[in-house]
Amino acid sequence: MATTMRMIPTNIPPDIRRIRIENCHLTELPRGSFDTVSALEYLWLNFNNITVMHLKCLEYLKNLTELRLQGNKLHSVPWTAFQDTPALKILDLKHNRLDVLPKHALRYLANLTYLDLSFNQLTVISKDVFSNWPLYQKIQLSESKAQSKLNAVLALHDNPWMCDCRLHDFVQFIKSVSPPVILMNPYLMCSSPDFSARKFFHEIELNSCTKPISSALLSNLTVKMGFNVSLTCLTKASPVPEISWIYPLKNLRAFSVSDTHTGEDTVKSELVIPSAHITDEGIYTCTATNFLGNSSTMLFLKVTAPEMASPSSSISKYLSRPTSVENVFVDVKISKQTVYGISLEWYAVTENAADNWYTIYFGKYEDLKKEIISIGPGINTYAMSDLLPATKYEVCITLRSQQPQKGQCIVFVTGSDISQLEQREKLIHIIVIVCAMVLAVPIGMYACTTATGFCCLHRCSALCRREKNGKKTLKKDKNKENAFESLQTSSNEGL
């Protein structure tokens, strides 16, 4: 006891009947650990660091009647190893880390009368573990003939039992246990889920497991563009299923999803779309899955454009600017910013969108002649690099060969310059600015980030009202430059 021993000794006398090695540093029981001591009857290996038992570690121990492995670090046991110990009567595995008990675990323990699995990590086991136990079968048979002389003691307490439908049969078994089968501690307690936590087995009634059944409160919804909308899916299943949503723009837009347990076997899943966009229209599929199967329900969302929409009504609603040309809708947004540039991403609503070519018009805002880039079909992203600091840019995306129209482009400004060229990385960390606000730009072309949209909207609207009401005048050159610099400063502060 309490030595630095790390392996089972190889020089054990062959006629030894009892071995006790405790509080040492054993980490495993390899094959043939005791093949020279076939007379062994009692093996105590408590409070070591055993994590692994080889399938043949108990080979040749046909006389073994007692095996104690209390206080080790076993996550699993090779139960078929007990084919080599037919005489085993006592098996002590308490205070380990066992989290699985296969249904045929006790098949080879026909003479076992004491089994201690307390203080482990068992959550769910089947009652078949015991119905497949030869000793239990003998007890049942002898009871039916009123001649029982067999007894069995089980210790199963202090495990984190998960009391849902998967434990239904086991709970019923525990409730039915009576002598000659004896529970060392009959008060087994649930650890989860919430509705049964800290309740004893005899206090709960569990349902049988069922496959998910999904439904929708409303399967067809219509919302005006810019309004929030919630899609709700109800699922009944046991055990509680996992819920997932699939929708057309899932790779581009991530919506908030919340799941609420409204009953022991009922879940309400809600997907919230803030400021619905035309491109959000489509079919939304809610899928519930548990180990028995899955079930899906579909919801159709229709997004309608406002009847009268002034340019200012959509300021900062979106990072992107929608483009509508001859029954074609192109939604453009700045999806990513890097040290030296941006990435554009767009989505088109048109017939055979995947077969269409697109044209990107890109350049400084004041340049009449823009760089023209053709994008082949099936591509909806493009990266732009080497942007200059403190520069106002304009980018437009149209179908091939079409000219951009007023209000179809994104306008953005990069961050302020710093005089030292070596600090370029700091100065260019691109700011897709809070509000691309130069008063010469039409109000319908302002681009704002979603993170600072409300602040941006307030600033833009206030400045535009002052300009419109004549409360603020700007000289054509000098004052416009000052306003632009002031805006950059406030933008940086907002970010």
Coordinates of C-alpha atoms in Angstrom, one line a residue:
M1 CA 0.0 0.0 0.0
A2 CA 1.0 3.6 -0.7
T3 CA 4.1 2.7 -2.8
T4 CA 5.3 3.9 -6.2
M5 CA 4.4 0.6 -7.9
R6 CA 3.3 1.2 -11.5
M7 CA 2.9 -2.4 -12.8
I8 CA 1.5 -5.7 -11.5
P9 CA 4.6 -7.7 -10.2
T10 CA 5.7 -10.6 -12.3
N11 CA 7.1 -12.7 -9.5
I12 CA 3.9 -13.4 -7.6
P13 CA 4.0 -17.0 -6.1
P14 CA 1.7 -19.3 -8.1
D15 CA -0.3 -20.5 -5.1
I16 CA -1.2 -17.0 -3.8
R17 CA -5.0 -16.6 -3.1
R18 CA -5.2 -13.0 -2.1
I19 CA -3.7 -9.9 -3.6
R20 CA -4.2 -6.3 -2.3
I21 CA -2.5 -3.4 -4.0
E22 CA -4.0 0.0 -2.9
N23 CA -3.0 3.7 -3.1
C24 CA -0.3 3.0 -5.6
H25 CA 0.3 4.2 -9.2
L26 CA -1.1 1.4 -11.3
T27 CA -2.6 2.9 -14.5
E28 CA -3.6 -0.2 -16.4
L29 CA -4.3 -3.9 -16.2
P30 CA -2.6 -5.4 -19.3
R31 CA -3.2 -8.8 -20.9
G32 CA -2.2 -11.7 -18.7
S33 CA -1.7 -9.6 -15.6
F34 CA -2.3 -12.6 -13.4
D35 CA -1.7 -15.5 -15.7
T36 CA 0.7 -17.1 -13.2
V37 CA -1.6 -17.1 -10.2
S38 CA -4.6 -19.2 -11.3
A39 CA -5.4 -20.0 -7.6
L40 CA -6.3 -16.3 -7.0
E41 CA -9.6 -15.8 -5.2
Y42 CA -9.5 -12.2 -3.9
L43 CA -8.2 -9.3 -5.9
W44 CA -8.3 -5.8 -4.4
L45 CA -6.9 -2.9 -6.5
N46 CA -8.7 0.0 -4.8
F47 CA -7.6 3.7 -5.0
N48 CA -5.0 3.4 -7.8
N49 CA -5.1 5.3 -11.1
I50 CA -6.3 2.5 -13.3
T51 CA -7.9 3.8 -16.5
V52 CA -7.6 0.8 -18.8
M53 CA -8.5 -2.9 -18.5
H54 CA -7.4 -5.2 -21.3
L55 CA -9.9 -7.6 -22.6
K56 CA -7.8 -10.5 -21.3
C57 CA -6.4 -9.0 -18.1
L58 CA -8.3 -11.6 -16.0
E59 CA -7.4 -14.6 -18.1
Y60 CA -6.9 -17.9 -16.1
L61 CA -8.6 -16.6 -13.0
K62 CA -11.3 -19.2 -12.9
N63 CA -11.3 -19.3 -9.1
L64 CA -11.7 -15.5 -8.6
T65 CA -14.7 -14.7 -6.4
E66 CA -14.1 -11.1 -5.4
L67 CA -12.8 -8.1 -7.5
R68 CA -12.6 -4.7 -6.0
L69 CA -11.7 -1.7 -8.2
Q70 CA -13.1 1.1 -6.1
G71 CA -11.7 4.7 -6.5
N72 CA -9.9 4.3 -9.9
K73 CA -10.4 6.2 -13.2
L74 CA -12.2 3.7 -15.4
H75 CA -14.5 5.2 -18.0
S76 CA -15.5 1.8 -19.3
V77 CA -15.0 -1.9 -18.5
P78 CA -14.5 -4.7 -21.0
W79 CA -17.5 -6.7 -19.8
T80 CA -16.6 -9.7 -21.9
A81 CA -13.4 -10.1 -19.8
F82 CA -15.6 -11.7 -17.2
Q83 CA -15.9 -14.8 -19.3
D84 CA -12.6 -15.8 -17.7
T85 CA -14.1 -15.4 -14.1
P86 CA -17.2 -17.6 -14.0
A87 CA -17.0 -17.9 -10.1
L88 CA -17.0 -14.1 -9.5
K89 CA -19.5 -13.2 -6.8
I90 CA -18.5 -9.7 -5.7
L91 CA -17.7 -6.8 -8.2
D92 CA -17.0 -3.4 -6.7
L93 CA -16.7 -0.5 -9.2
K94 CA -17.8 2.4 -7.1
H95 CA -16.2 5.8 -7.4
N96 CA -15.0 5.4 -11.0
R97 CA -16.1 7.3 -14.1
L98 CA -18.3 4.8 -15.9
D99 CA -20.8 6.5 -18.1
V100 CA -22.1 3.5 -20.1
L101 CA -23.6 0.2 -19.1
P102 CA -24.3 -2.0 -22.1
K103 CA -27.4 -4.1 -22.1
H104 CA -25.4 -7.3 -22.1
A105 CA -22.9 -6.2 -19.5
L106 CA -23.9 -8.8 -16.9
R107 CA -24.2 -11.7 -19.3
Y108 CA -21.1 -13.5 -18.1
L109 CA -21.7 -12.9 -14.4
A110 CA -24.0 -15.8 -13.7
N111 CA -22.9 -16.1 -10.0
L112 CA -22.6 -12.4 -9.2
T113 CA -24.5 -11.6 -6.0
Y114 CA -23.0 -8.1 -5.2
L115 CA -22.6 -5.3 -7.8
D116 CA -21.6 -1.8 -6.8
L117 CA -21.9 0.9 -9.5
S118 CA -22.5 3.8 -7.2
F119 CA -20.7 7.2 -7.5
N120 CA -20.1 6.9 -11.2
Q121 CA -21.3 8.9 -14.2
L122 CA -24.2 6.8 -15.4
T123 CA -27.0 8.8 -16.9
V124 CA -29.1 6.4 -19.0
I125 CA -29.2 2.6 -18.9
S126 CA -31.7 0.0 -20.1
K127 CA -33.6 -2.4 -17.8
D128 CA -32.4 -5.1 -20.2
V129 CA -29.1 -4.9 -18.4
F130 CA -30.8 -6.8 -15.5
S131 CA -33.2 -8.9 -17.6
N132 CA -30.2 -10.3 -19.4
W133 CA -28.4 -11.0 -16.1
P134 CA -28.5 -14.8 -15.6
L135 CA -28.7 -14.6 -11.8
Y136 CA -31.7 -12.2 -12.1
Q137 CA -33.4 -14.7 -14.4
K138 CA -32.8 -17.5 -12.0
I139 CA -34.3 -15.4 -9.2
Q140 CA -37.4 -14.7 -11.3
L141 CA -37.8 -18.3 -12.1
S142 CA -37.3 -19.5 -8.5
E143 CA -39.8 -16.9 -7.3
S144 CA -42.4 -18.2 -9.6
K145 CA -41.9 -21.6 -8.1
A146 CA -41.9 -20.2 -4.6
Q147 CA -38.5 -21.7 -3.8
S148 CA -36.1 -18.8 -3.9
K149 CA -32.9 -19.2 -2.1
L150 CA -30.9 -16.7 -4.1
N151 CA -30.1 -13.1 -3.1
A152 CA -28.6 -10.2 -5.0
V153 CA -27.4 -6.7 -3.8
L154 CA -27.3 -3.8 -6.1
A155 CA -25.7 -0.3 -5.5
L156 CA -26.7 2.2 -8.1
H157 CA -27.1 5.4 -6.2
D158 CA -25.2 8.7 -6.7
N159 CA -25.1 8.7 -10.4
P160 CA -26.3 11.7 -12.5
W161 CA -29.4 10.0 -13.8
M162 CA -31.1 11.7 -16.8
C163 CA -34.8 11.1 -16.1
D164 CA -36.4 11.5 -19.5
C165 CA -38.1 8.9 -21.7
R166 CA -34.9 6.9 -22.2
L167 CA -34.9 6.0 -18.5
H168 CA -38.6 5.0 -18.5
D169 CA -38.0 1.2 -18.3
F170 CA -35.2 1.4 -15.9
V171 CA -37.2 3.6 -13.5
Q172 CA -40.1 1.1 -13.7
F173 CA -37.6 -1.7 -12.9
I174 CA -36.3 0.1 -9.8
K175 CA -39.8 0.7 -8.6
S176 CA -40.5 -3.0 -8.9
V177 CA -37.4 -4.2 -7.2
S178 CA -38.0 -6.2 -4.0
P179 CA -36.3 -9.0 -2.1
P180 CA -34.5 -11.2 -2.8
V181 CA -33.1 -8.4 -5.0
I182 CA -32.0 -5.6 -2.7
L183 CA -31.0 -2.0 -3.4
M184 CA -28.3 -0.8 -1.1
N185 CA -29.8 2.6 -1.4
P186 CA -33.4 2.6 -2.8
Y187 CA -33.6 6.4 -3.1
L188 CA -32.2 6.9 -6.5
M189 CA -32.4 10.6 -7.6
C190 CA -32.7 12.4 -10.9
S191 CA -30.1 15.0 -11.9
S192 CA -31.7 16.2 -15.1
P193 CA -33.6 17.5 -17.0
D194 CA -35.0 20.5 -15.1
F195 CA -38.6 19.2 -14.7
S196 CA -37.3 16.1 -12.8
A197 CA -34.1 17.3 -11.2
R198 CA -33.6 16.4 -7.5
K199 CA -36.7 14.1 -7.6
F200 CA -36.6 10.5 -6.5
F201 CA -37.5 7.8 -8.9
H202 CA -40.6 6.9 -7.0
E203 CA -41.9 10.5 -7.4
I204 CA -41.8 10.7 -11.2
E205 CA -43.8 9.2 -14.0
L206 CA -41.9 9.2 -17.3
N207 CA -43.4 9.0 -20.8
S208 CA -42.3 6.5 -23.4
C209 CA -40.0 7.8 -26.1
T210 CA -41.7 9.2 -29.2
K211 CA -40.5 10.5 -32.6
P212 CA -40.8 14.3 -33.2
I213 CA -44.0 15.8 -34.6
S214 CA -43.6 19.3 -35.9
S215 CA -46.2 22.0 -36.7
A216 CA -46.4 25.7 -37.3
L217 CA -48.7 28.3 -35.6
L218 CA -48.9 30.1 -39.0
S219 CA -47.5 28.5 -42.1
N220 CA -48.1 31.6 -44.3
L221 CA -46.9 35.0 -43.2
T222 CA -46.9 38.4 -44.9
V223 CA -44.9 41.3 -43.6
K224 CA -44.0 44.7 -45.0
M225 CA -40.4 45.4 -45.8
G226 CA -38.5 46.9 -42.8
F227 CA -40.7 45.3 -40.2
N228 CA -39.7 42.6 -37.7
V229 CA -41.3 39.2 -38.1
S230 CA -41.2 36.0 -36.0
L231 CA -41.6 32.5 -37.4
T232 CA -42.7 29.9 -34.8
C233 CA -42.5 26.1 -34.9
L234 CA -43.9 23.7 -32.3
T235 CA -42.5 20.3 -31.8
K236 CA -43.6 17.4 -29.6
A237 CA -41.2 14.6 -28.9
S238 CA -39.5 12.6 -26.2
P239 CA -36.7 13.0 -25.6
V240 CA -36.6 16.7 -26.3
P241 CA -35.4 17.1 -29.9
E242 CA -32.7 19.4 -31.4
I243 CA -34.3 22.1 -33.6
S244 CA -32.7 23.5 -36.8
W245 CA -33.8 26.0 -39.4
I246 CA -33.1 26.1 -43.1
Y247 CA -33.9 29.1 -45.3
P248 CA -32.7 30.6 -48.6
L249 CA -30.2 33.1 -47.4
K250 CA -28.8 31.0 -44.4
N251 CA -25.3 31.3 -45.7
L252 CA -25.6 35.1 -45.9
R253 CA -27.8 36.1 -43.0
A254 CA -27.8 34.6 -39.6
F255 CA -31.1 35.1 -37.6
S256 CA -31.6 34.7 -33.9
V257 CA -33.3 31.5 -32.9
S258 CA -34.7 30.8 -29.4
D259 CA -36.0 27.4 -28.1
T260 CA -38.5 27.4 -25.2
H261 CA -39.7 24.3 -23.3
T262 CA -43.4 24.7 -22.9
G263 CA -43.9 21.2 -21.5
E264 CA -42.1 18.0 -20.6
D265 CA -42.1 16.9 -24.3
T266 CA -43.0 20.2 -26.2
V267 CA -40.6 22.8 -27.6
K268 CA -41.4 26.1 -29.2
S269 CA -38.7 27.3 -31.6
E270 CA -38.9 30.9 -32.7
L271 CA -36.8 32.5 -35.5
V272 CA -36.7 36.3 -35.5
I273 CA -36.0 38.3 -38.6
P274 CA -35.3 42.0 -37.8
S275 CA -36.2 44.5 -40.5
A276 CA -37.4 42.0 -43.1
H277 CA -35.8 42.5 -46.6
I278 CA -37.3 41.5 -49.9
T279 CA -34.6 38.9 -50.2
D280 CA -35.8 37.3 -47.0
E281 CA -38.9 36.1 -48.8
G282 CA -39.2 32.3 -49.3
I283 CA -39.7 29.0 -47.6
Y284 CA -38.4 28.4 -44.1
T285 CA -38.0 24.8 -42.9
C286 CA -38.0 23.9 -39.2
T287 CA -36.6 20.4 -38.5
A288 CA -36.7 18.6 -35.1
T289 CA -34.5 15.6 -34.5
N290 CA -34.0 13.0 -31.8
F291 CA -32.6 9.5 -31.8
L292 CA -35.9 8.0 -33.1
G293 CA -36.1 10.2 -36.2
N294 CA -36.9 13.7 -37.4
S295 CA -39.9 15.8 -38.5
S296 CA -40.0 19.0 -40.6
T297 CA -42.6 21.7 -41.2
M298 CA -42.4 24.5 -43.8
L299 CA -43.4 28.1 -43.4
F300 CA -43.7 30.6 -46.3
L301 CA -42.8 34.2 -45.7
K302 CA -43.9 36.9 -48.1
V303 CA -42.3 40.4 -47.9
T304 CA -44.1 43.3 -49.5
A305 CA -42.5 46.7 -50.4
P306 CA -44.1 49.8 -49.0
E307 CA -46.6 51.5 -51.4
M308 CA -45.0 54.9 -51.0
A309 CA -41.4 54.8 -50.1
S310 CA -39.4 58.0 -49.9
P311 CA -35.6 57.8 -50.3
S312 CA -35.0 58.8 -46.7
S313 CA -37.2 56.1 -45.3
S314 CA -34.6 53.4 -45.9
I315 CA -31.6 55.2 -44.5
S316 CA -29.4 52.8 -42.5
K317 CA -32.0 50.0 -42.7
Y318 CA -29.4 47.9 -44.4
L319 CA -25.7 47.9 -45.0
S320 CA -26.5 47.1 -48.6
R321 CA -28.4 49.1 -51.3
P322 CA -31.0 47.1 -53.3
T323 CA -31.0 47.4 -57.0
S324 CA -34.1 46.9 -59.1
V325 CA -33.9 46.9 -62.9
E326 CA -36.6 45.4 -65.1
N327 CA -38.0 42.9 -62.6
V328 CA -34.6 42.1 -61.3
F329 CA -33.6 42.6 -57.7
V330 CA -29.9 42.7 -56.7
D331 CA -29.1 43.0 -53.0
V332 CA -25.5 44.2 -52.4
K333 CA -23.6 44.4 -49.2
I334 CA -20.1 44.8 -47.8
S335 CA -19.6 41.4 -46.1
K336 CA -16.0 41.8 -44.8
Q337 CA -13.4 44.3 -44.3
T338 CA -9.6 43.7 -44.1
V339 CA -6.5 45.8 -43.6
Y340 CA -6.4 46.8 -47.2
G341 CA -9.8 46.3 -48.7
I342 CA -13.4 45.0 -48.6
S343 CA -15.3 42.0 -49.8
L344 CA -18.6 42.5 -51.7
E345 CA -21.4 40.0 -51.6
W346 CA -24.7 40.1 -53.6
Y347 CA -27.8 38.1 -54.1
A348 CA -30.1 38.4 -57.1
V349 CA -33.8 37.7 -57.5
T350 CA -34.4 37.0 -61.1
E351 CA -35.1 34.1 -63.5
N352 CA -32.1 31.8 -63.7
A353 CA -30.1 33.9 -61.3
A354 CA -27.3 31.3 -61.4
D355 CA -26.9 31.8 -65.2
N356 CA -26.5 35.6 -65.1
W357 CA -23.4 37.6 -65.6
Y358 CA -22.8 40.6 -63.4
T359 CA -21.0 43.9 -63.9
I360 CA -19.2 45.8 -61.1
Y361 CA -18.6 49.5 -61.5
F362 CA -16.0 50.6 -59.0
G363 CA -14.0 53.8 -58.4
K364 CA -13.6 57.0 -56.5
Y365 CA -16.9 58.7 -56.0
E366 CA -16.0 61.8 -57.9
D367 CA -14.6 60.0 -60.9
L368 CA -17.1 59.8 -63.8
K369 CA -15.2 56.9 -65.3
K370 CA -15.3 53.8 -63.1
E371 CA -13.4 50.6 -63.3
I372 CA -15.6 47.9 -65.0
I373 CA -15.4 44.3 -63.8
S374 CA -17.3 41.4 -65.4
I375 CA -18.3 38.5 -63.1
G376 CA -19.2 35.1 -64.5
P377 CA -22.4 33.2 -63.6
G378 CA -22.6 31.4 -60.3
I379 CA -20.3 33.9 -58.6
N380 CA -21.7 36.3 -56.0
T381 CA -18.6 37.6 -54.2
Y382 CA -15.7 39.9 -55.1
A383 CA -12.8 41.2 -53.1
M384 CA -11.3 44.7 -53.6
S385 CA -7.9 45.6 -52.2
D386 CA -5.4 48.5 -52.2
L387 CA -8.0 51.0 -51.2
L388 CA -6.6 54.5 -50.3
P389 CA -7.2 56.0 -46.9
A390 CA -9.6 58.9 -46.4
T391 CA -11.2 58.3 -49.7
K392 CA -14.8 58.2 -50.8
Y393 CA -15.7 55.2 -53.0
E394 CA -18.7 54.1 -55.0
V395 CA -19.5 50.6 -56.1
C396 CA -22.4 49.4 -58.2
I397 CA -23.5 45.9 -59.3
T398 CA -25.9 45.3 -62.2
L399 CA -26.7 42.6 -64.6
R400 CA -24.3 42.3 -67.5
S401 CA -24.3 45.2 -70.0
Q402 CA -26.7 47.4 -67.9
Q403 CA -25.7 50.8 -66.7
P404 CA -26.1 51.6 -63.0
Q405 CA -29.1 53.8 -62.1
K406 CA -29.4 56.4 -59.5
G407 CA -29.8 54.9 -56.0
Q408 CA -28.3 51.5 -57.0
C409 CA -24.9 51.9 -55.5
I410 CA -23.1 51.6 -52.2
V411 CA -21.1 54.7 -51.1
F412 CA -18.4 54.3 -48.4
V413 CA -15.4 56.1 -47.1
T414 CA -12.1 54.6 -45.8
G415 CA -10.5 55.7 -42.5
S416 CA -8.4 58.8 -42.0
D417 CA -4.8 58.9 -43.1
I418 CA -1.8 59.2 -40.7
S419 CA 1.2 61.0 -41.9
Q420 CA 3.7 58.2 -41.3
L421 CA 3.7 55.8 -44.2
E422 CA 4.9 52.9 -42.0
Q423 CA 1.7 53.1 -40.0
R424 CA -0.4 52.3 -43.1
E425 CA -1.9 49.2 -41.6
K426 CA -3.3 51.1 -38.7
L427 CA -4.7 53.9 -40.8
I428 CA -6.2 51.7 -43.4
H429 CA -8.1 49.3 -41.2
I430 CA -11.0 50.0 -43.4
I431 CA -13.9 51.8 -41.9
V432 CA -17.0 51.2 -43.8
I433 CA -18.1 54.4 -42.4
V434 CA -20.9 55.0 -40.0
C435 CA -22.5 57.2 -42.6
A436 CA -21.0 58.0 -46.0
M437 CA -22.1 61.6 -45.4
V438 CA -20.9 64.2 -47.8
L439 CA -23.7 66.7 -48.3
A440 CA -23.3 66.7 -52.0
V441 CA -24.4 63.0 -52.1
P442 CA -28.1 62.4 -52.6
I443 CA -29.7 61.2 -49.3
G444 CA -30.9 57.9 -50.9
M445 CA -27.3 56.8 -51.4
Y446 CA -26.0 56.9 -47.8
A447 CA -24.6 53.6 -46.6
C448 CA -24.5 52.7 -42.9
T449 CA -23.3 49.7 -41.0
T450 CA -25.9 47.8 -39.0
A451 CA -23.9 48.1 -35.8
T452 CA -24.2 51.9 -35.8
G453 CA -27.3 52.3 -37.9
F454 CA -29.4 54.2 -35.3
C455 CA -26.7 56.7 -34.5
C456 CA -26.0 57.1 -38.2
L457 CA -29.6 57.7 -39.1
H458 CA -29.9 60.3 -36.4
R459 CA -26.8 62.2 -37.6
C460 CA -27.6 62.0 -41.2
S461 CA -31.2 63.1 -40.7
A462 CA -30.2 66.0 -38.5
L463 CA -27.6 67.2 -40.9
C464 CA -30.0 66.9 -43.8
R465 CA -32.8 68.8 -42.0
R466 CA -30.4 71.6 -41.1
E467 CA -29.2 71.8 -44.7
K468 CA -32.8 71.7 -46.0
N469 CA -34.0 74.4 -43.6
G470 CA -31.1 76.7 -44.3
K471 CA -29.9 76.5 -40.7
K472 CA -26.4 75.6 -41.9
T473 CA -24.6 76.9 -44.9
L474 CA -21.5 75.6 -46.5
K475 CA -19.1 77.3 -48.7
K476 CA -18.6 75.3 -51.9
D477 CA -15.0 74.3 -51.2
K478 CA -13.5 75.0 -47.8
N479 CA -16.6 74.3 -45.6
K480 CA -17.5 71.1 -47.4
E481 CA -14.0 69.8 -46.7
N482 CA -14.4 70.7 -43.0
A483 CA -17.7 68.9 -42.8
F484 CA -16.2 65.8 -44.4
E485 CA -13.3 65.8 -41.9
S486 CA -15.7 66.3 -39.0
L487 CA -17.8 63.4 -40.1
Q488 CA -14.8 61.1 -40.3
T489 CA -13.9 62.0 -36.7
S490 CA -17.4 61.3 -35.4
S491 CA -17.5 58.0 -37.4
N492 CA -14.3 56.8 -35.8
E493 CA -15.6 57.7 -32.4
G494 CA -18.8 55.8 -33.1
L495 CA -16.9 52.7 -34.2

